[in-house]
Amino acid sequence: MISFELLPLFAGGLLFAGVLTATALRFQLMVRMYAAASLCLAGLTIGLALQNGASHLYLAAIATLLIKVLLIPSIFTRMAGRVGASMRLASTLRPTTTMFAIVAMLFLVLFNIQRSAFFEKVEPSYILFVSVSMVLIGFLMMILRKDIFSEVIGFLTMENGIALFGIATIGSGPVLVEIGIFSVILIGAVLMTLLSRRVCELYGTQSTDPLRE
């Protein structure tokens, strides 16, 4: 079945793009990797819809393409250009150290995911591993990154993992609920982008260090 053959490709692409998002120290690369991860999420959603005969998931895939692949990256790029933000991002750890931390975390997830009550209910089971890994990668970005743009992308990466977890475990909710969720994601991304712009205007930098002080 074509959808079953493409599922591992999209799952691997989502995880790979998520790792590159977390280790990227250039703004444009980080945004593009987030868009690529979201594109793979849309592909996974379509694949699961074909495999399970869940036609209602097509709406989620279309919304993912429009909002996460096109709108959000465009909003972030334009806002960064307006405030003259540095294209060089800041991180507490070096990219190699961050990569090592992510790989160690992935191994921990891999060896412990089988204990989850959802493991036998998710088909294919590696979808559960990818979803949990994406949540933790996004959370790690929010902790390790020192610039506000990376932290916002980390939050959105974590949301991608939560979305995949929801699709893999409970399928999808009613249409109105799905529309509400994606509306909240878009509005939240816009608000966080405006907050980033305000921080840059007040402190002359996108670093979160002044906020901690």
Short mmCIF file of C-alpha atoms in Angstrom, two decimals:
data_model
loop_
_atom_site.label_atom_id
_atom_site.label_comp_id
_atom_site.label_asym_id
_atom_site.label_seq_id
_atom_site.Cartn_x
_atom_site.Cartn_y
_atom_site.Cartn_z
CA MET A 1 0.00 0.00 0.00
CA ILE A 2 1.44 3.37 -1.07
CA SER A 3 0.43 5.20 2.10
CA PHE A 4 2.09 2.53 4.27
CA GLU A 5 5.31 2.77 2.25
CA LEU A 6 5.45 6.55 2.59
CA LEU A 7 4.72 6.67 6.31
CA PRO A 8 8.29 5.75 7.41
CA LEU A 9 9.69 8.33 4.97
CA PHE A 10 7.53 11.12 6.36
CA ALA A 11 8.14 10.01 9.97
CA GLY A 12 11.90 9.98 9.45
CA GLY A 13 11.75 13.33 7.67
CA LEU A 14 9.77 14.87 10.51
CA LEU A 15 12.24 13.67 13.14
CA PHE A 16 15.29 14.63 11.05
CA ALA A 17 13.92 18.12 10.34
CA GLY A 18 13.08 18.51 14.03
CA VAL A 19 16.67 17.69 15.02
CA LEU A 20 18.04 20.16 12.46
CA THR A 21 15.63 22.80 13.72
CA ALA A 22 17.00 22.37 17.24
CA THR A 23 20.65 22.56 16.17
CA ALA A 24 20.39 25.34 13.56
CA LEU A 25 22.10 28.60 14.52
CA ARG A 26 20.94 30.53 11.44
CA PHE A 27 17.47 32.06 11.51
CA GLN A 28 16.55 31.20 7.91
CA LEU A 29 17.69 27.58 8.29
CA MET A 30 15.72 27.16 11.50
CA VAL A 31 12.53 28.52 9.95
CA ARG A 32 12.96 26.38 6.82
CA MET A 33 13.53 23.25 8.89
CA TYR A 34 10.39 23.99 10.89
CA ALA A 35 8.47 24.35 7.62
CA ALA A 36 9.98 21.07 6.36
CA ALA A 37 9.00 19.30 9.60
CA SER A 38 5.46 20.64 9.27
CA LEU A 39 5.36 19.46 5.64
CA CYS A 40 6.32 15.96 6.79
CA LEU A 41 3.62 16.17 9.47
CA ALA A 42 1.07 16.96 6.75
CA GLY A 43 2.35 13.99 4.74
CA LEU A 44 2.04 11.73 7.78
CA THR A 45 -1.50 12.94 8.37
CA ILE A 46 -2.49 12.17 4.78
CA GLY A 47 -0.79 8.76 4.99
CA LEU A 48 -2.65 7.87 8.18
CA ALA A 49 -5.89 9.10 6.63
CA LEU A 50 -5.38 6.79 3.63
CA GLN A 51 -4.28 3.86 5.75
CA ASN A 52 -7.14 4.09 8.25
CA GLY A 53 -9.80 5.40 5.89
CA ALA A 54 -10.12 8.53 8.04
CA SER A 55 -11.13 11.13 5.47
CA HIS A 56 -11.66 13.77 8.18
CA LEU A 57 -7.86 13.97 8.60
CA TYR A 58 -7.53 15.61 5.19
CA LEU A 59 -8.76 18.88 6.70
CA ALA A 60 -6.00 18.73 9.32
CA ALA A 61 -3.42 18.08 6.59
CA ILE A 62 -4.62 21.03 4.50
CA ALA A 63 -4.64 23.31 7.55
CA THR A 64 -1.10 22.17 8.43
CA LEU A 65 0.10 23.03 4.94
CA LEU A 66 -1.52 26.45 4.89
CA ILE A 67 -0.75 27.56 8.45
CA LYS A 68 2.45 25.78 9.52
CA VAL A 69 4.23 25.36 6.20
CA LEU A 70 3.29 28.68 4.55
CA LEU A 71 1.83 31.31 6.91
CA ILE A 72 3.87 30.94 10.10
CA PRO A 73 7.32 30.84 8.40
CA SER A 74 6.31 33.84 6.27
CA ILE A 75 5.17 35.81 9.33
CA PHE A 76 8.39 35.02 11.21
CA THR A 77 10.62 35.96 8.27
CA ARG A 78 8.86 39.27 7.69
CA MET A 79 8.87 40.20 11.37
CA ALA A 80 12.58 39.39 11.75
CA GLY A 81 13.31 41.56 8.73
CA ARG A 82 11.30 44.49 10.08
CA VAL A 83 13.09 44.59 13.44
CA GLY A 84 16.48 43.98 11.86
CA ALA A 85 17.02 40.86 13.94
CA SER A 86 20.36 39.13 13.73
CA MET A 87 20.34 36.06 11.53
CA ARG A 88 22.77 34.44 13.97
CA LEU A 89 20.96 32.70 16.82
CA ALA A 90 22.18 32.11 20.35
CA SER A 91 22.26 28.85 22.28
CA THR A 92 23.47 27.80 25.70
CA LEU A 93 25.23 24.77 24.16
CA ARG A 94 27.26 24.30 21.00
CA PRO A 95 25.49 22.57 18.07
CA THR A 96 27.53 19.37 18.54
CA THR A 97 26.72 19.26 22.25
CA THR A 98 23.07 19.94 21.50
CA MET A 99 23.08 17.11 18.95
CA PHE A 100 24.61 14.75 21.52
CA ALA A 101 21.93 15.72 24.06
CA ILE A 102 19.17 15.12 21.49
CA VAL A 103 20.57 11.72 20.47
CA ALA A 104 20.83 10.67 24.12
CA MET A 105 17.26 11.80 24.68
CA LEU A 106 16.06 9.85 21.61
CA PHE A 107 17.67 6.67 22.93
CA LEU A 108 15.94 7.15 26.27
CA VAL A 109 12.61 7.58 24.52
CA LEU A 110 13.27 4.55 22.31
CA PHE A 111 14.02 2.26 25.26
CA ASN A 112 11.12 3.50 27.39
CA ILE A 113 8.35 4.06 24.84
CA GLN A 114 7.33 0.40 24.88
CA ARG A 115 6.19 0.80 28.48
CA SER A 116 3.63 3.36 27.42
CA ALA A 117 -0.04 2.39 27.56
CA PHE A 118 -0.43 3.83 24.04
CA PHE A 119 2.32 1.71 22.44
CA GLU A 120 0.10 -1.21 21.40
CA LYS A 121 -2.76 1.09 20.39
CA VAL A 122 -0.79 3.16 17.87
CA GLU A 123 -0.25 1.67 14.42
CA PRO A 124 2.48 1.89 13.23
CA SER A 125 4.12 2.09 16.66
CA TYR A 126 7.07 4.24 15.54
CA ILE A 127 4.64 7.15 15.13
CA LEU A 128 4.39 7.26 18.92
CA PHE A 129 8.19 7.42 19.20
CA VAL A 130 8.39 10.30 16.70
CA SER A 131 5.59 12.28 18.36
CA VAL A 132 7.08 12.03 21.87
CA SER A 133 10.55 12.83 20.50
CA MET A 134 9.26 15.97 18.77
CA VAL A 135 7.65 17.17 21.99
CA LEU A 136 10.91 16.72 23.89
CA ILE A 137 12.99 18.32 21.12
CA GLY A 138 10.76 21.40 21.20
CA PHE A 139 10.95 21.50 24.99
CA LEU A 140 14.75 21.23 24.81
CA MET A 141 14.85 24.17 22.40
CA MET A 142 12.84 26.31 24.80
CA ILE A 143 15.33 25.52 27.57
CA LEU A 144 18.65 25.74 25.72
CA ARG A 145 18.06 28.60 23.29
CA LYS A 146 18.83 32.15 24.38
CA ASP A 147 16.96 34.07 21.65
CA ILE A 148 13.23 34.58 21.64
CA PHE A 149 12.69 33.48 18.02
CA SER A 150 14.21 30.06 18.70
CA GLU A 151 12.12 29.64 21.82
CA VAL A 152 8.94 30.38 19.89
CA ILE A 153 9.92 27.89 17.17
CA GLY A 154 10.68 25.41 19.96
CA PHE A 155 7.16 25.85 21.28
CA LEU A 156 5.72 25.31 17.79
CA THR A 157 7.93 22.22 17.32
CA MET A 158 6.56 20.85 20.56
CA GLU A 159 3.04 21.55 19.26
CA ASN A 160 3.81 19.52 16.12
CA GLY A 161 4.65 16.56 18.33
CA ILE A 162 1.46 16.99 20.34
CA ALA A 163 -0.57 17.20 17.11
CA LEU A 164 0.98 13.98 15.80
CA PHE A 165 0.38 12.26 19.14
CA GLY A 166 -3.29 13.27 19.02
CA ILE A 167 -3.70 12.08 15.43
CA ALA A 168 -2.00 8.75 16.19
CA THR A 169 -3.95 8.01 19.38
CA ILE A 170 -7.44 9.49 19.05
CA GLY A 171 -7.56 10.35 15.36
CA SER A 172 -9.17 13.76 15.02
CA GLY A 173 -11.89 15.70 16.75
CA PRO A 174 -14.97 17.35 15.25
CA VAL A 175 -14.38 19.77 12.38
CA LEU A 176 -15.22 22.85 14.45
CA VAL A 177 -12.77 21.76 17.14
CA GLU A 178 -10.02 21.24 14.54
CA ILE A 179 -10.69 24.69 13.07
CA GLY A 180 -10.52 26.18 16.56
CA ILE A 181 -7.20 24.47 17.30
CA PHE A 182 -5.53 25.70 14.13
CA SER A 183 -6.97 29.19 14.67
CA VAL A 184 -5.42 29.25 18.14
CA ILE A 185 -2.08 28.09 16.71
CA LEU A 186 -2.10 30.84 14.08
CA ILE A 187 -3.22 33.57 16.48
CA GLY A 188 -0.71 32.39 19.08
CA ALA A 189 2.11 32.46 16.53
CA VAL A 190 1.14 36.00 15.51
CA LEU A 191 1.00 37.16 19.14
CA MET A 192 4.35 35.55 19.96
CA THR A 193 5.87 37.17 16.88
CA LEU A 194 4.56 40.58 17.92
CA LEU A 195 5.98 40.00 21.40
CA SER A 196 9.34 39.13 19.82
CA ARG A 197 9.23 42.36 17.85
CA ARG A 198 8.44 44.37 20.99
CA VAL A 199 11.32 42.76 22.90
CA CYS A 200 13.71 43.57 20.04
CA GLU A 201 12.52 47.18 19.96
CA LEU A 202 12.85 47.66 23.73
CA TYR A 203 16.20 45.94 24.28
CA GLY A 204 17.79 46.12 20.82
CA THR A 205 18.36 42.36 20.81
CA GLN A 206 16.38 39.14 20.45
CA SER A 207 18.26 37.58 23.37
CA THR A 208 16.15 36.63 26.38
CA ASP A 209 18.94 37.49 28.84
CA PRO A 210 17.55 41.00 29.56
CA LEU A 211 14.18 39.46 30.37
CA ARG A 212 15.80 37.13 32.92
CA GLU A 213 17.54 40.08 34.56
#
